[in-house]
Rosetta silent file (secondary structure, phi, psi, omega in degrees, C-alpha in Angstrom):
SEQUENCE: MKKKILGILIIITMFLITGCSTKDTMSADAFKNKMEKKGFAVSDQTSLAKGTNSSVEKSYIATKTDMTYAIEYYSFDGEISAQAFYAQKRDYFAGIGASANTEVTAGNYSKYANTFNGKYGVISKVSNTAIYVNADNIYEEEIKSILKDIGY
SCORE:     score description
SCORE:     0.000 S_00000001
   1 L     0.000 -124.186 -163.663 -122.874   20.146  146.385 S_00000001
   2 H  -110.044  -26.969  162.347 -121.509   19.305  148.874 S_00000001
   3 H   -50.634  -41.967 -171.805 -118.121   18.216  146.296 S_00000001
   4 H   -58.057  -58.151  168.746 -118.198   22.167  145.942 S_00000001
   5 H   -50.131  -66.773 -161.690 -118.476   22.814  150.085 S_00000001
   6 H   -48.622  -79.166 -168.676 -115.604   19.566  150.250 S_00000001
   7 H   -17.559  -63.210 -179.302 -113.697   21.547  147.755 S_00000001
   8 H   -49.371  -78.591 -162.829 -113.955   24.663  149.372 S_00000001
   9 H   -41.099  -27.126 -175.856 -112.975   23.072  152.769 S_00000001
  10 H  -102.327    5.176  159.003 -110.273   21.577  151.998 S_00000001
  11 H   -47.448  -49.100 -163.826 -109.170   24.741  150.133 S_00000001
  12 H   -79.066  -41.747  172.527 -109.332   26.787  153.308 S_00000001
  13 H   -27.691  -50.063  132.091 -107.607   24.237  154.922 S_00000001
  14 H   -21.695 -100.327  133.697 -105.129   24.339  153.211 S_00000001
  15 H   -56.170  -35.454  179.644 -104.313   27.751  153.466 S_00000001
  16 H   -67.765  -51.866 -122.866 -104.552   27.833  156.978 S_00000001
  17 H   -82.687  -73.211 -168.747 -102.434   24.903  157.142 S_00000001
  18 H   -85.696    2.926  173.681  -99.158   26.557  155.289 S_00000001
  19 H   -79.336  -41.187  169.640 -100.852   30.168  156.129 S_00000001
  20 L  -129.595   63.862  123.983  -99.674   29.493  159.541 S_00000001
  21 L  -147.742   36.089  148.715  -96.851   27.727  159.489 S_00000001
  22 L   -91.590 -172.176 -134.886  -94.153   29.287  158.896 S_00000001
  23 L  -105.184  129.444  155.212  -91.553   30.282  160.732 S_00000001
  24 L   -88.871  130.135  164.051  -89.801   34.168  161.184 S_00000001
  25 L   -21.755  152.513  165.109  -85.813   34.045  160.762 S_00000001
  26 L  -143.097  122.255  161.306  -83.883   34.760  164.046 S_00000001
  27 L   -19.680  177.010 -171.592  -80.785   36.875  163.017 S_00000001
  28 L   -79.367  -59.921 -153.256  -76.900   36.172  163.031 S_00000001
  29 L   -61.616    1.364  167.664  -76.491   39.147  166.330 S_00000001
  30 H   -72.528  -51.539 -168.097  -80.605   37.493  167.925 S_00000001
  31 H   -53.632  -84.111 -164.382  -78.590   34.257  167.769 S_00000001
  32 H   -58.351  -42.892  147.511  -75.221   35.403  169.689 S_00000001
  33 H     2.684 -110.227 -167.162  -77.477   37.639  171.668 S_00000001
  34 H   -53.919  -30.194 -170.348  -79.793   35.717  173.140 S_00000001
  35 H   -95.824   32.077  124.782  -77.363   32.362  173.708 S_00000001
  36 H   -45.920  -59.862 -177.483  -74.973   34.908  175.916 S_00000001
  37 H   -32.124  -45.704 -177.694  -78.071   35.545  177.983 S_00000001
  38 L   -75.039  -75.796 -151.855  -78.221   31.525  178.229 S_00000001
  39 L    86.909   78.673  175.787  -73.994   31.478  179.110 S_00000001
  40 E  -120.633  114.104  165.407  -73.053   29.826  176.115 S_00000001
  41 E   -72.273  137.579 -175.189  -69.725   31.533  174.963 S_00000001
  42 E  -106.305   98.628  178.104  -70.416   32.856  170.956 S_00000001
  43 E  -103.341  137.831 -175.635  -67.429   32.694  168.596 S_00000001
  44 E   -76.452  135.962  155.067  -68.265   34.024  164.486 S_00000001
  45 L  -133.011   52.384  155.815  -66.917   31.226  162.645 S_00000001
  46 L   -67.276  -44.262 -138.070  -67.680   32.703  159.124 S_00000001
  47 L  -115.710   17.251  152.976  -64.729   33.248  157.517 S_00000001
  48 L   -71.466  -79.341 -154.711  -64.154   29.105  158.807 S_00000001
  49 L   -68.078    4.121 -145.016  -67.973   28.033  157.618 S_00000001
  50 L  -118.884  -51.134 -176.217  -67.212   30.019  154.456 S_00000001
  51 L   -71.391    2.060  177.375  -64.014   28.209  153.460 S_00000001
  52 L  -119.146   -7.824 -163.372  -66.135   24.823  153.295 S_00000001
  53 L  -154.887   42.203 -173.362  -69.315   26.302  152.012 S_00000001
  54 L   -44.780   32.374 -170.420  -69.076   29.776  150.239 S_00000001
  55 L  -106.182  -11.237  179.376  -72.683   30.212  150.363 S_00000001
  56 E  -101.182  111.096  153.148  -72.650   31.381  154.413 S_00000001
  57 L  -122.185   39.166  139.400  -72.913   34.103  155.129 S_00000001
  58 L  -154.898  178.842 -167.905  -72.591   34.250  158.828 S_00000001
  59 L  -162.387  119.435  167.694  -71.962   31.658  160.917 S_00000001
  60 E  -118.211  135.746  154.352  -71.779   31.451  165.416 S_00000001
  61 E  -128.514  130.516 -169.048  -70.960   28.529  167.175 S_00000001
  62 E  -120.299  106.301  168.000  -72.355   29.414  171.088 S_00000001
  63 E   -65.218  119.633  146.877  -70.505   26.590  173.427 S_00000001
  64 E   -30.349  140.187  170.334  -71.634   25.935  176.969 S_00000001
  65 L   -77.026   16.678 -169.833  -69.486   26.879  179.085 S_00000001
  66 L  -126.172   27.100  163.204  -68.452   23.704  180.857 S_00000001
  67 L    27.245   64.336 -154.089  -67.953   22.645  177.090 S_00000001
  68 L  -110.719  -27.592  106.676  -70.436   19.612  176.972 S_00000001
  69 L  -144.982 -162.090 -158.914  -71.680   21.144  173.352 S_00000001
  70 E  -135.832  119.705  160.805  -72.118   23.569  171.355 S_00000001
  71 E   -49.344  103.927 -173.796  -75.144   24.913  169.370 S_00000001
  72 E  -124.730  159.127 -151.086  -74.161   26.663  165.187 S_00000001
  73 E  -117.561  170.858 -172.442  -76.163   28.954  163.954 S_00000001
  74 E  -161.727  111.251  163.991  -75.801   29.251  159.694 S_00000001
  75 E  -118.379  111.151  170.808  -76.954   32.327  157.982 S_00000001
  76 E   -36.405   77.838  174.073  -77.355   31.984  153.645 S_00000001
  77 L   -21.127  -27.242  150.940  -77.458   33.906  150.928 S_00000001
  78 L  -177.530 -149.157 -164.466  -80.789   32.175  150.295 S_00000001
  79 H   -64.332  -53.501 -179.399  -83.186   29.616  150.859 S_00000001
  80 H   -57.037  -52.714  166.636  -82.233   27.433  148.305 S_00000001
  81 H   -43.563  -25.143 -170.455  -78.627   27.103  150.104 S_00000001
  82 H   -96.890  -11.612 -178.864  -79.555   26.810  153.202 S_00000001
  83 H   -70.021  -99.941 -172.749  -82.437   23.728  151.957 S_00000001
  84 H     3.114  -49.060 -163.717  -78.835   22.197  150.582 S_00000001
  85 H   -79.058  -20.479  178.337  -77.214   22.460  153.819 S_00000001
  86 H   -92.581    1.026  163.283  -80.029   21.189  155.518 S_00000001
  87 H  -104.677  -12.813  159.276  -80.211   17.960  153.336 S_00000001
  88 H   -76.505  -46.557  166.432  -76.883   17.141  154.051 S_00000001
  89 L   -60.406  -39.112 -177.977  -76.976   17.015  157.418 S_00000001
  90 H   -76.672  -10.297 -179.529  -79.859   15.135  157.601 S_00000001
  91 H   -89.443   18.494  150.839  -78.629   12.301  155.071 S_00000001
  92 H   -69.155  -92.067  177.030  -76.075   12.505  157.268 S_00000001
  93 H   -42.891  -14.268 -155.056  -77.452   11.760  160.515 S_00000001
  94 H   -95.976  -17.651  166.145  -80.138    9.477  158.863 S_00000001
  95 H   -82.896  -13.615 -165.713  -76.897    7.726  157.621 S_00000001
  96 H   -83.863  -44.298 -167.486  -75.472    7.196  160.892 S_00000001
  97 L   108.612  162.760  179.430  -78.614    4.955  161.648 S_00000001
  98 L  -149.597  111.989 -126.856  -81.094    5.669  164.642 S_00000001
  99 L  -113.320   -6.891 -165.385  -82.148    4.574  167.217 S_00000001
 100 E  -165.675  123.141  137.664  -85.108    7.549  167.257 S_00000001
 101 E   178.361 -172.834 -174.046  -85.875    9.901  164.836 S_00000001
 102 E  -170.665  152.063 -165.291  -88.328   12.560  163.104 S_00000001
 103 E  -144.841  127.854  161.577  -88.932   15.387  160.494 S_00000001
 104 L  -137.593  136.588 -161.890  -90.886   17.683  160.022 S_00000001
 105 L  -120.562  130.172  176.423  -91.292   19.932  157.123 S_00000001
 106 E  -166.631  139.872  170.728  -94.054   22.963  156.904 S_00000001
 107 L    35.088  -94.501 -170.609  -93.813   26.611  154.732 S_00000001
 108 L  -106.239  -21.791 -172.544  -90.259   27.591  155.388 S_00000001
 109 E  -101.178  133.584  163.642  -89.405   25.273  157.991 S_00000001
 110 L  -127.543  171.044  162.229  -87.888   22.004  158.114 S_00000001
 111 E  -177.611  128.412  168.498  -86.030   20.000  161.114 S_00000001
 112 E  -114.188  148.817  170.576  -84.994   17.006  161.462 S_00000001
 113 E  -111.512  133.847 -165.421  -84.060   15.071  164.937 S_00000001
 114 E  -140.641  122.163  161.893  -82.090   11.632  165.226 S_00000001
 115 E   -73.894  144.218  173.085  -80.784    9.680  168.661 S_00000001
 116 L  -167.724  104.429 -149.675  -77.974    7.575  167.868 S_00000001
 117 L    53.552   20.937  178.365  -75.579    6.075  169.704 S_00000001
 118 L    69.532   47.141 -165.627  -75.779    7.582  172.390 S_00000001
 119 L  -129.127  151.012  172.876  -75.647   10.809  170.013 S_00000001
 120 E  -124.322  134.584  152.782  -78.576   13.548  170.000 S_00000001
 121 E  -119.793  159.289  162.963  -78.404   15.299  166.481 S_00000001
 122 E  -135.372  163.762  156.300  -80.661   18.461  164.744 S_00000001
 123 E  -142.419  118.087  157.881  -80.888   20.014  161.789 S_00000001
 124 E  -129.429  142.419 -152.711  -83.071   22.941  161.809 S_00000001
 125 E  -153.852  120.320 -175.065  -84.319   25.871  158.960 S_00000001
 126 E  -134.490  139.000  179.835  -86.618   28.238  158.827 S_00000001
 127 L    47.768 -121.107  157.890  -86.146   30.303  155.797 S_00000001
 128 L   -79.560  -15.835  153.055  -82.248   31.075  154.791 S_00000001
 129 E  -115.749 -146.849 -158.504  -81.120   30.037  157.802 S_00000001
 130 E   178.730  139.020  163.054  -80.058   26.890  159.926 S_00000001
 131 E  -135.674  155.646 -179.245  -78.988   25.567  163.301 S_00000001
 132 E  -141.192  159.380  154.209  -77.140   22.093  164.118 S_00000001
 133 E  -153.588 -178.164 -165.662  -76.009   20.317  167.078 S_00000001
 134 E  -155.339   79.941 -150.231  -74.487   17.040  168.015 S_00000001
 135 E  -163.015  149.692  159.352  -73.935   16.490  171.076 S_00000001
 136 L   -35.272  135.127  163.392  -74.501   13.712  173.559 S_00000001
 137 L   -66.018    6.001 -174.044  -77.971   12.234  174.316 S_00000001
 138 L   -85.416  -60.796 -145.211  -77.682   13.511  177.980 S_00000001
 139 L  -109.429   25.332  176.808  -78.270   17.008  176.877 S_00000001
 140 H   -80.162  -55.090 -157.856  -81.574   16.520  174.033 S_00000001
 141 H   -53.076  -46.918 -165.384  -84.279   17.781  176.573 S_00000001
 142 H   -90.700  -23.453  154.339  -82.212   20.953  177.321 S_00000001
 143 H   -80.993  -15.617  176.430  -80.956   21.473  173.820 S_00000001
 144 H   -87.056  -30.807  175.947  -85.204   21.020  171.959 S_00000001
 145 H   -71.620  -22.827  169.325  -85.783   23.509  174.807 S_00000001
 146 H   -87.394  -43.780 -174.943  -83.224   25.995  173.902 S_00000001
 147 H   -69.160 -102.501  179.645  -84.035   25.201  170.085 S_00000001
 148 H    12.656 -102.185 -171.801  -87.773   25.862  171.352 S_00000001
 149 H    -3.349  -96.941 -164.622  -86.765   29.478  172.852 S_00000001
 150 L   -48.960   21.364 -131.355  -84.913   30.794  169.826 S_00000001
 151 L   -23.247   96.571  171.111  -88.197   28.989  167.833 S_00000001
 152 L  -168.387    0.000    0.000  -86.203   26.270  165.744 S_00000001
């Protein structure tokens, strides 16, 4: 009886963890609008991105007006393509070395952040979309706040 109850509790816990861990994707237009409202200059980089990755459907780069850093948005033709992009960028950051790094994966969401050599790097994937940042680490808290606000 105890094993049966324990088994049921494990199944319920797993369901709650996976059920609560999915995030909503942000459309390219929503990213553009939100970043412009935050004072970023947003440019469409789809043609350039497609030149290096044919699975990109839409790409924007939101650049801070003082040019201190940029936040890149990518929408892919499917989650497998987004996962491959995520893995490539994560491996790049991991290969650089780190004084600190974190990785979270749950449901349709994956995020890797790395502080290295005075830099702060983040790759965050939700379903078929990704956000990529590689900036000076003095902007780390500001970037974290923006990514939290946009759900990445």
